[in-house]
GROMACS .gro file of N, CA, C and O in nm:
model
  480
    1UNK      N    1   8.392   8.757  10.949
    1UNK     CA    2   8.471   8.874  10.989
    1UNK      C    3   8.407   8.999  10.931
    1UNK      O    4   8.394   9.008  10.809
    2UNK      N    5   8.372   9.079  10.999
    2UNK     CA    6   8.339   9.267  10.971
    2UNK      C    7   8.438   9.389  11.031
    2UNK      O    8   8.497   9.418  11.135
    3UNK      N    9   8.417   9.436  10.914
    3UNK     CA   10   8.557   9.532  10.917
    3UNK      C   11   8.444   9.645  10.932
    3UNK      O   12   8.350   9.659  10.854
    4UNK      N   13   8.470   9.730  11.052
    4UNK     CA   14   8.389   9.871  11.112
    4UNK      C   15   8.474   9.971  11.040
    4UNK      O   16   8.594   9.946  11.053
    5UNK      N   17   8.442  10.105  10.947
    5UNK     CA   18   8.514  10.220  10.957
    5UNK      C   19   8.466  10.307  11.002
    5UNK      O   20   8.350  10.289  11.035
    6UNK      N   21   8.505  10.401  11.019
    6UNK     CA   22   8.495  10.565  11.108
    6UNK      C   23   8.548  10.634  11.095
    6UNK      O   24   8.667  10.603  11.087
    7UNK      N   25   8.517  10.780  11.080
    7UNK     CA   26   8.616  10.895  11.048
    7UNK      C   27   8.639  10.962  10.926
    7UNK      O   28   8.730  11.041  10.899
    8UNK      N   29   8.548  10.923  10.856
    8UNK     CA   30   8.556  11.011  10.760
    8UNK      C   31   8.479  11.162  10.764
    8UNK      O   32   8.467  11.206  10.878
    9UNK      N   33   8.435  11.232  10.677
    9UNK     CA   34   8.371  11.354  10.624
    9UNK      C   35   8.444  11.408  10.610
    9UNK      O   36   8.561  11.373  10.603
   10UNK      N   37   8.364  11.596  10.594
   10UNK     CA   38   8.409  11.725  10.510
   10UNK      C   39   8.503  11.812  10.598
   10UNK      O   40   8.495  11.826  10.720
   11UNK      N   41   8.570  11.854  10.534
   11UNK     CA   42   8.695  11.929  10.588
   11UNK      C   43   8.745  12.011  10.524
   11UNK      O   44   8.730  11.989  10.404
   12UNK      N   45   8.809  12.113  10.549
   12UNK     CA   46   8.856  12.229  10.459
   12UNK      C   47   8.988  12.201  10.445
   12UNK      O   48   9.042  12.133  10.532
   13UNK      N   49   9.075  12.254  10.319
   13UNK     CA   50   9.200  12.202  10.277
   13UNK      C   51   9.313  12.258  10.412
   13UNK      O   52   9.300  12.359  10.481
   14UNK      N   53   9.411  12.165  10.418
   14UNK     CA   54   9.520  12.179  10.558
   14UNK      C   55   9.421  12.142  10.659
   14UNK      O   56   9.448  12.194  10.768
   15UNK      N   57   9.340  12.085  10.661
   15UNK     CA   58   9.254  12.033  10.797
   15UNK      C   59   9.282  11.863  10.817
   15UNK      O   60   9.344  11.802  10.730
   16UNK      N   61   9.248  11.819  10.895
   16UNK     CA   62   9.325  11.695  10.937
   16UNK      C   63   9.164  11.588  10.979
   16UNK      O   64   9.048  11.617  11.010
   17UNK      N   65   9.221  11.489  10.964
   17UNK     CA   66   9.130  11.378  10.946
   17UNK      C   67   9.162  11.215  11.022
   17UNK      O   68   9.272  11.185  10.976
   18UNK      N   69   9.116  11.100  11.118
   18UNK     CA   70   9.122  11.023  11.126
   18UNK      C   71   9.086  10.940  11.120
   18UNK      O   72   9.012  10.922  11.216
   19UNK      N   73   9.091  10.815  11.022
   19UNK     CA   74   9.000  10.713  10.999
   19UNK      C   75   9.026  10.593  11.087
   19UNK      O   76   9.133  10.573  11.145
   20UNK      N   77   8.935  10.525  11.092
   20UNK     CA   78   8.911  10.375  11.232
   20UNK      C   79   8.922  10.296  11.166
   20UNK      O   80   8.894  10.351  11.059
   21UNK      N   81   8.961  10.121  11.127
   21UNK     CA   82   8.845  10.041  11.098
   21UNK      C   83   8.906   9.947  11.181
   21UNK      O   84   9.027   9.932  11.192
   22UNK      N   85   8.816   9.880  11.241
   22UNK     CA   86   8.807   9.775  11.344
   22UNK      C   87   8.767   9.626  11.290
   22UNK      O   88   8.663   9.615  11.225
   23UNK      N   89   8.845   9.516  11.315
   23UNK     CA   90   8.764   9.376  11.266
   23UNK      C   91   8.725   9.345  11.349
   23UNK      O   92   8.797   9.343  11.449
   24UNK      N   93   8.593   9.305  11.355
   24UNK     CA   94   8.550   9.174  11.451
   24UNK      C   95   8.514   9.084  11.390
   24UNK      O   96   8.508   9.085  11.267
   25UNK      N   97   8.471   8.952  11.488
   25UNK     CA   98   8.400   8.852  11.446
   25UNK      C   99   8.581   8.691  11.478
   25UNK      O  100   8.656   8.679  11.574
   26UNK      N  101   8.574   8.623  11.365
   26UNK     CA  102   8.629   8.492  11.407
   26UNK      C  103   8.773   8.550  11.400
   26UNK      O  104   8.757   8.628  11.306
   27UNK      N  105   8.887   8.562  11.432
   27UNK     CA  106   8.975   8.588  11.401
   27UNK      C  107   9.068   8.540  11.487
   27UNK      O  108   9.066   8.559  11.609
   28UNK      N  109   9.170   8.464  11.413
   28UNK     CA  110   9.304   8.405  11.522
   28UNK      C  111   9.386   8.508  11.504
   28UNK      O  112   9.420   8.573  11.603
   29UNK      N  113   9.437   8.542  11.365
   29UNK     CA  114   9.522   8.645  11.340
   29UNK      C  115   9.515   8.737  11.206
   29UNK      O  116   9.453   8.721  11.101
   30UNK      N  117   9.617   8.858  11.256
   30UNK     CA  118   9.566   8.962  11.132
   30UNK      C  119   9.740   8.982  11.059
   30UNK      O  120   9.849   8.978  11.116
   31UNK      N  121   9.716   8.998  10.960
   31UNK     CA  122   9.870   9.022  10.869
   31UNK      C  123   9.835   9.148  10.857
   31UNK      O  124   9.805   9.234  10.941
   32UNK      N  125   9.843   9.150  10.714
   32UNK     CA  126   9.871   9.311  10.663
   32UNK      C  127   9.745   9.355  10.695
   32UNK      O  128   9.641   9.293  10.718
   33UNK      N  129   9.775   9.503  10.690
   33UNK     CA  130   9.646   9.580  10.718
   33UNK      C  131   9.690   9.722  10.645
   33UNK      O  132   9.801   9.769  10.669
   34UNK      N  133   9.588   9.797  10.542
   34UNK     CA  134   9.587   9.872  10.476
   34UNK      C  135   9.478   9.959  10.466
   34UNK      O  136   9.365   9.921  10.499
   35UNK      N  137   9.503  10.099  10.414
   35UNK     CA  138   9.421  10.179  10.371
   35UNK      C  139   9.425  10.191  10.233
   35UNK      O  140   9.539  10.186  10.187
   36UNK      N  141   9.296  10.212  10.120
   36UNK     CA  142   9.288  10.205   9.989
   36UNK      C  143   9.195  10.306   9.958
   36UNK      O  144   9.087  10.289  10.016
   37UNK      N  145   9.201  10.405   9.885
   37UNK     CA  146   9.102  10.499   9.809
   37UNK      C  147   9.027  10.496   9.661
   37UNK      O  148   9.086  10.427   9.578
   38UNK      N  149   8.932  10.547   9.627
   38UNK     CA  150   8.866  10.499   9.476
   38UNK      C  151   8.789  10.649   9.454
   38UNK      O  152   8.698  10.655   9.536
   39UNK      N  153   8.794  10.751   9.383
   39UNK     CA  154   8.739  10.856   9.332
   39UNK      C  155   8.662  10.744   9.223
   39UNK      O  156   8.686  10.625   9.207
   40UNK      N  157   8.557  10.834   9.153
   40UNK     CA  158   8.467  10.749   9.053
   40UNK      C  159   8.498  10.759   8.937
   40UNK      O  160   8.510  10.872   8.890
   41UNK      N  161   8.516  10.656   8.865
   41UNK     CA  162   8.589  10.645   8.741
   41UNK      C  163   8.747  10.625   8.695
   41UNK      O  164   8.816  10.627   8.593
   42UNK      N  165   8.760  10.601   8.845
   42UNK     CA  166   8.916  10.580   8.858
   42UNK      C  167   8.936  10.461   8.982
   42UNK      O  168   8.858  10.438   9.075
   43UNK      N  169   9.069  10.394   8.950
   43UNK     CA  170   9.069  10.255   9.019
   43UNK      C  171   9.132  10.255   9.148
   43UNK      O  172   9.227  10.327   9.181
   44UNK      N  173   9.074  10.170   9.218
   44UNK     CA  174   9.100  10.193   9.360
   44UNK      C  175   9.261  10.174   9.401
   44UNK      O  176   9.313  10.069   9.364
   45UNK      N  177   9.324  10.246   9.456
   45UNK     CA  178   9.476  10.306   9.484
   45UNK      C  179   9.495  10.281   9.636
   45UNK      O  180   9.412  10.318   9.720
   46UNK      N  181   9.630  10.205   9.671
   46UNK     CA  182   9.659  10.189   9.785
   46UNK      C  183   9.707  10.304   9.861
   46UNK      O  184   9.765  10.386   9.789
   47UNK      N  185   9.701  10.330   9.966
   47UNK     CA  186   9.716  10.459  10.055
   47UNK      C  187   9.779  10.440  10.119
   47UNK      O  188   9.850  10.535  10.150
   48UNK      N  189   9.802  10.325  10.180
   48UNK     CA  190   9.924  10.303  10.338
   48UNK      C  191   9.841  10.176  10.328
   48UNK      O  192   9.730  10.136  10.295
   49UNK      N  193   9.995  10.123  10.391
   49UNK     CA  194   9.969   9.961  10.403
   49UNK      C  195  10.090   9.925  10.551
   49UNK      O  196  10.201   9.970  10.578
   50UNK      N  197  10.032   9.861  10.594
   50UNK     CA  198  10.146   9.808  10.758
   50UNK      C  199  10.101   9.676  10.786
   50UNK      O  200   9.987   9.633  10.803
   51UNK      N  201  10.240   9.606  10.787
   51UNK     CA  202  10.306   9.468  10.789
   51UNK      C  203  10.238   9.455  10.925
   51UNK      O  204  10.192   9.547  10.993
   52UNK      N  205  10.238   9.329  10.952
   52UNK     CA  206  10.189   9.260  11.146
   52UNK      C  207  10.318   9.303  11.157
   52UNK      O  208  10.287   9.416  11.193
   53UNK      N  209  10.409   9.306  11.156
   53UNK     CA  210  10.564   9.339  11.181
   53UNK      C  211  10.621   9.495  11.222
   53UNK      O  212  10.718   9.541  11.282
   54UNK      N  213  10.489   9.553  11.143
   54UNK     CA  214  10.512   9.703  11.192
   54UNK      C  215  10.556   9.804  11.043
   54UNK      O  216  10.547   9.927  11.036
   55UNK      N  217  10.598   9.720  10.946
   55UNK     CA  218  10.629   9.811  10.861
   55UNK      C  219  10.506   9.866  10.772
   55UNK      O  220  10.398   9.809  10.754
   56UNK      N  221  10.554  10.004  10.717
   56UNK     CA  222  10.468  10.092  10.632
   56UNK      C  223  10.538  10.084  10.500
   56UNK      O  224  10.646  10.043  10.457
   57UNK      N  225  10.427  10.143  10.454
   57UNK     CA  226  10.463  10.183  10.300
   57UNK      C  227  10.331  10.286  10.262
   57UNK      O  228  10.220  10.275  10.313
   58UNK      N  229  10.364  10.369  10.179
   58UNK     CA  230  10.272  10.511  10.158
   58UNK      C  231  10.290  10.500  10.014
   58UNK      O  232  10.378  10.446   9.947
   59UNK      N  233  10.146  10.589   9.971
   59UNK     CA  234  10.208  10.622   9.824
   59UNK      C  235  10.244  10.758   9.814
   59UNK      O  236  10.221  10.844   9.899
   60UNK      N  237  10.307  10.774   9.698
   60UNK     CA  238  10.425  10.909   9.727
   60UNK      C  239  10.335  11.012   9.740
   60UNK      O  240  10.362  11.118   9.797
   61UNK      N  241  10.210  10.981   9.681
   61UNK     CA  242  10.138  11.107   9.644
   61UNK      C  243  10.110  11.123   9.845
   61UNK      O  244  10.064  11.237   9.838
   62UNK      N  245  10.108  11.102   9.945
   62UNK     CA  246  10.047  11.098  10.038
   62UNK      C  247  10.155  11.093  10.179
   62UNK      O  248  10.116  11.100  10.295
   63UNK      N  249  10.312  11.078  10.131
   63UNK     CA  250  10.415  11.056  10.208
   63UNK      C  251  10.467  11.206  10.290
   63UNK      O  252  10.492  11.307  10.223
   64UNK      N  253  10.478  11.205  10.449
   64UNK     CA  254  10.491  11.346  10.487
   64UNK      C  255  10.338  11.337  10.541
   64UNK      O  256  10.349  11.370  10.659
   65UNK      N  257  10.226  11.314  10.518
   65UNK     CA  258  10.102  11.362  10.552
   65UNK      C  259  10.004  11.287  10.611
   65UNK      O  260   9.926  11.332  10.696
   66UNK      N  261  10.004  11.152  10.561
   66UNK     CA  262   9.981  11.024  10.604
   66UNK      C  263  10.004  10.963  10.724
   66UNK      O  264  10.119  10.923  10.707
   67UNK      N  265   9.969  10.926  10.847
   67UNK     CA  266  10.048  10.788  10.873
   67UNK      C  267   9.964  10.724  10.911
   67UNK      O  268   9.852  10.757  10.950
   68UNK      N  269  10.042  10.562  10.896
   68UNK     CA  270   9.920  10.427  10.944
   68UNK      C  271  10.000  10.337  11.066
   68UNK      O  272  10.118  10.313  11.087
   69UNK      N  273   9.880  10.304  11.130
   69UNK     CA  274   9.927  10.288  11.274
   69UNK      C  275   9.874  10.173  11.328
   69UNK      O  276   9.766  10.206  11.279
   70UNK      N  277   9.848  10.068  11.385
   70UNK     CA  278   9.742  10.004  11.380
   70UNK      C  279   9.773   9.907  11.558
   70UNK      O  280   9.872   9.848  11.600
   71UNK      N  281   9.673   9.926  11.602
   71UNK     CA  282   9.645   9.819  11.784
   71UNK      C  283   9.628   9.716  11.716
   71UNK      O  284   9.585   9.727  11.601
   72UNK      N  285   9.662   9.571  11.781
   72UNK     CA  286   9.714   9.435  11.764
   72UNK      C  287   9.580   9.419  11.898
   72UNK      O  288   9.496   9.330  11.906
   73UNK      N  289   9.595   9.511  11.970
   73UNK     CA  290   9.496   9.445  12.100
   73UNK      C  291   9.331   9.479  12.089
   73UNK      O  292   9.241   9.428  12.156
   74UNK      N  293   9.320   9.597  11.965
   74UNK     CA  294   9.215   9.629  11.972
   74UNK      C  295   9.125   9.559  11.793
   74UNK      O  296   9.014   9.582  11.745
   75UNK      N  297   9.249   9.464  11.740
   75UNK     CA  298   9.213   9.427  11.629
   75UNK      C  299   9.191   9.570  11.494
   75UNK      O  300   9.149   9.528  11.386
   76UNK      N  301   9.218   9.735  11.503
   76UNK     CA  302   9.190   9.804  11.439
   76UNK      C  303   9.293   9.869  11.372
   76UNK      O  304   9.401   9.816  11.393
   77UNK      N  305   9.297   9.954  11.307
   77UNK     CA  306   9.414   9.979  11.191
   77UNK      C  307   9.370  10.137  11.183
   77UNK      O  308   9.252  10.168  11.168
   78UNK      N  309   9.432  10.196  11.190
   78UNK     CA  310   9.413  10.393  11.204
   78UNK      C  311   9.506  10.447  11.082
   78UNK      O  312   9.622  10.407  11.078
   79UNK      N  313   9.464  10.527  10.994
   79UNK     CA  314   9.480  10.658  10.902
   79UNK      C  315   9.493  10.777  10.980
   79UNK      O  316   9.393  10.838  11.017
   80UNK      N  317   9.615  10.816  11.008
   80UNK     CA  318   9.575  10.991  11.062
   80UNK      C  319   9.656  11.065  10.918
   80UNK      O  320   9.765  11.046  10.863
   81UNK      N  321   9.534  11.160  10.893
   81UNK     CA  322   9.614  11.299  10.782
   81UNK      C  323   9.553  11.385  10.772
   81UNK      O  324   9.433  11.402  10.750
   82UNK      N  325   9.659  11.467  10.792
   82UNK     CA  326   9.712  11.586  10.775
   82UNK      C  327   9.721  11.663  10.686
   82UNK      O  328   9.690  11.611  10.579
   83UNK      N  329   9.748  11.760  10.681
   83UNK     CA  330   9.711  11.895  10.546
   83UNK      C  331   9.694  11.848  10.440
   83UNK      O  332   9.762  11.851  10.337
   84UNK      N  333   9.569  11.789  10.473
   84UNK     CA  334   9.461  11.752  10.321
   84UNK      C  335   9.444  11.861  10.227
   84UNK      O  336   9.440  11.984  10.235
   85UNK      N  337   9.434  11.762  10.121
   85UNK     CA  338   9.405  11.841   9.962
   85UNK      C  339   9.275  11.825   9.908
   85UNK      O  340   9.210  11.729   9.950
   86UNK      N  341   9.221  11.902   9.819
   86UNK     CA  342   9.130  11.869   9.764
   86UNK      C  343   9.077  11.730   9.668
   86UNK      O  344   8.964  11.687   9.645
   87UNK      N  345   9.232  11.678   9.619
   87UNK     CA  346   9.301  11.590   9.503
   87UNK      C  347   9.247  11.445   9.665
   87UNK      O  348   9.207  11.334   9.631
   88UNK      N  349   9.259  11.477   9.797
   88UNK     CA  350   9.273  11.325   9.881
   88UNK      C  351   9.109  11.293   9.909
   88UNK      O  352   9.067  11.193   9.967
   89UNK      N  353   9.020  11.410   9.850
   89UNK     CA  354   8.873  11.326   9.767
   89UNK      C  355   8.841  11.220   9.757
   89UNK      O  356   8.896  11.179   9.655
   90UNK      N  357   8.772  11.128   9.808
   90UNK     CA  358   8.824  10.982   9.770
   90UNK      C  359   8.691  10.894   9.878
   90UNK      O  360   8.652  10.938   9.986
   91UNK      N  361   8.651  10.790   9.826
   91UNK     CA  362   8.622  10.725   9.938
   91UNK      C  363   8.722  10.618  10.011
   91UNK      O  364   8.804  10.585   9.926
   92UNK      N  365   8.745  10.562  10.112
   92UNK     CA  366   8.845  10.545  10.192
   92UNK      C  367   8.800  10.419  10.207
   92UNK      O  368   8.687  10.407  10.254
   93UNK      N  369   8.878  10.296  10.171
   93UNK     CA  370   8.842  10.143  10.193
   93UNK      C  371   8.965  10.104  10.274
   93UNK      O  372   9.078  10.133  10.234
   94UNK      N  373   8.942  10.026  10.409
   94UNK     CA  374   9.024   9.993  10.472
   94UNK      C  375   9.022   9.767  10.444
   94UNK      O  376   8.947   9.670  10.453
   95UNK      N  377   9.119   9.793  10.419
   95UNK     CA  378   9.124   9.618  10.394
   95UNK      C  379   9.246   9.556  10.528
   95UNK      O  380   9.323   9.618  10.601
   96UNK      N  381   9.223   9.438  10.516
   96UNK     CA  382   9.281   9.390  10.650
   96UNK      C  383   9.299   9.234  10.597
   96UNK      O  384   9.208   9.178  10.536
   97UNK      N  385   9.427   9.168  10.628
   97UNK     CA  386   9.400   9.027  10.585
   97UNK      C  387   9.404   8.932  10.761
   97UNK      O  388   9.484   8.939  10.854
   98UNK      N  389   9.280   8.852  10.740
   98UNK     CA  390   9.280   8.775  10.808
   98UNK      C  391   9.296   8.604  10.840
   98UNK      O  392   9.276   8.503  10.772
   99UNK      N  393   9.333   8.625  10.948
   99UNK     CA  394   9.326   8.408  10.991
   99UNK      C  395   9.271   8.406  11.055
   99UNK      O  396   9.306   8.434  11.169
  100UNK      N  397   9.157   8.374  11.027
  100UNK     CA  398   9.056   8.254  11.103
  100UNK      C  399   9.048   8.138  11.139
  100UNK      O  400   8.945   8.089  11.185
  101UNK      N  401   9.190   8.057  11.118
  101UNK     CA  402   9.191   7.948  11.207
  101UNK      C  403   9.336   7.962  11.178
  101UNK      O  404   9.385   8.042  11.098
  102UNK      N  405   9.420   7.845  11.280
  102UNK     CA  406   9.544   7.830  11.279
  102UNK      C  407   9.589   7.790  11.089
  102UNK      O  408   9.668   7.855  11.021
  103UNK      N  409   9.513   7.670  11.047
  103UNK     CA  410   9.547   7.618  10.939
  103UNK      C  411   9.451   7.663  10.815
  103UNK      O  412   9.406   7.602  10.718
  104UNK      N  413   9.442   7.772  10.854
  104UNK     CA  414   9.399   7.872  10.698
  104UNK      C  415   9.484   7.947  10.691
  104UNK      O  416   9.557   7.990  10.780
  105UNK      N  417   9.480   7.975  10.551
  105UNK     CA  418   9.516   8.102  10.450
  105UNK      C  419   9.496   8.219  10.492
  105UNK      O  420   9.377   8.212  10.522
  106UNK      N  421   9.546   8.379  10.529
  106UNK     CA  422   9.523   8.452  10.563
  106UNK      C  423   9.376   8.525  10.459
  106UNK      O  424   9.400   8.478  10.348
  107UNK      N  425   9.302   8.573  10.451
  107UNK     CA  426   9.241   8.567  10.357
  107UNK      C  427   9.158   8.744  10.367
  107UNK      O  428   9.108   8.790  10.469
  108UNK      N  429   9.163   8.815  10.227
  108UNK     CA  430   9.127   8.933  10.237
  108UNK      C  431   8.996   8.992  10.301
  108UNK      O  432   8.892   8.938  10.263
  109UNK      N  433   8.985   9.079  10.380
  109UNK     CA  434   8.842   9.117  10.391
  109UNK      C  435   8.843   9.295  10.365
  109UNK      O  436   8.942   9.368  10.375
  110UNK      N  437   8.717   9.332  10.333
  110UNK     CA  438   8.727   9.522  10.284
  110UNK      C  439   8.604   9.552  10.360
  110UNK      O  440   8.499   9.488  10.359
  111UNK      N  441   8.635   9.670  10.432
  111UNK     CA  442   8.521   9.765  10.488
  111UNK      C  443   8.433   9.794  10.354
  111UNK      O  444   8.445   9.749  10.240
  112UNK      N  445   8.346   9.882  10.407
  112UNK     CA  446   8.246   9.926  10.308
  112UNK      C  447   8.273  10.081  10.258
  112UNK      O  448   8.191  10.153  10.200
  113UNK      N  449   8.403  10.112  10.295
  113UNK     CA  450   8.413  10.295  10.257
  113UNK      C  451   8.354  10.362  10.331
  113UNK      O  452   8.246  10.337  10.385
  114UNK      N  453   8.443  10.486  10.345
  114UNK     CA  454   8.355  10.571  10.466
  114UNK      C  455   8.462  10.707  10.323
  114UNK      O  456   8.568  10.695  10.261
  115UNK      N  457   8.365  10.808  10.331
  115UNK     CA  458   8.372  10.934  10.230
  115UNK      C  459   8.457  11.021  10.292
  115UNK      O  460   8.426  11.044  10.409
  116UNK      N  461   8.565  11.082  10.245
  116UNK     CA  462   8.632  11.165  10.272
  116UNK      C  463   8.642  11.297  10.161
  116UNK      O  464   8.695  11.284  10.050
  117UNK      N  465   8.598  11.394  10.200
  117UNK     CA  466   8.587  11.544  10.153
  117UNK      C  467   8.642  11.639  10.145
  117UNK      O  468   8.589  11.730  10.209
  118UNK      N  469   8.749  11.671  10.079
  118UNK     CA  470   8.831  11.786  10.135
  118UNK      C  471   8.809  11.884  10.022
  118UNK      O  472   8.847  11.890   9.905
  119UNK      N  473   8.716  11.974  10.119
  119UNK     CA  474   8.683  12.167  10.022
  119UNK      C  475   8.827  12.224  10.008
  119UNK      O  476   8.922  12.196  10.081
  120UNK      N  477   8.827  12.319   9.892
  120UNK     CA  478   8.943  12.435   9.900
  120UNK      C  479   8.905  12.583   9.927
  120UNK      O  480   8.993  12.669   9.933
   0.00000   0.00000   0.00000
């Protein structure tokens, strides 16, 4: 399984941003699917996370500005935000849990980060 992202770069603060990441490869089914950030020297922080079921969860720092959205048909999981800060700096790891067969374990997989920039 490979997890594609897209959508990151530089942007000026209150400017808006959408990130992609797409799985391909073996996949029967996908559970949770999330966005995660990591500035350097500091530990990587969940951003939005959505249930196969549809539910969200945000972290507060990001609630109002955020949202996560994700196609079931296109296998991909979307970040759209909004009046970015300088502080949402970050590189952007999209994780996704997958099944690859009926009688496996859903099992984690992580993009490779795509950089997100926000000037003031």
């Amino acid at each position: 399984v490979q997890l594609a992202e897209s959508g990151g770069g530089l942007v000026q603060a209150g400017g808006s941003l959408r990130l992609s990441c797409a799985a391909s490869g073996t996949i029967f089914s996908l559970n949770s699917m999330g966005w995660y950030r990591q500035d350097p020297g500091k530990q990587r922080e969940l951003v939005a996370a959505i249930t196969g079921g549809g539910s969200t969860n945000y972290a507060d720092s990001v609630k109002g500005r955020f949202t996560i959205s994700r196609d079931g048909a296109k296998n991909t999981v979307y970040l759209e935000m909004i009046s970015l800060k300088p502080e949402d700096t970050a590189v952007y790891y999209c994780n996704i849990q997958v099944r690859t067969r009926t009688w496996d374990p859903p099992r984690d997989y992580w993009g490779r980060g795509t950089q997100v920039t926000v000037s003031s």
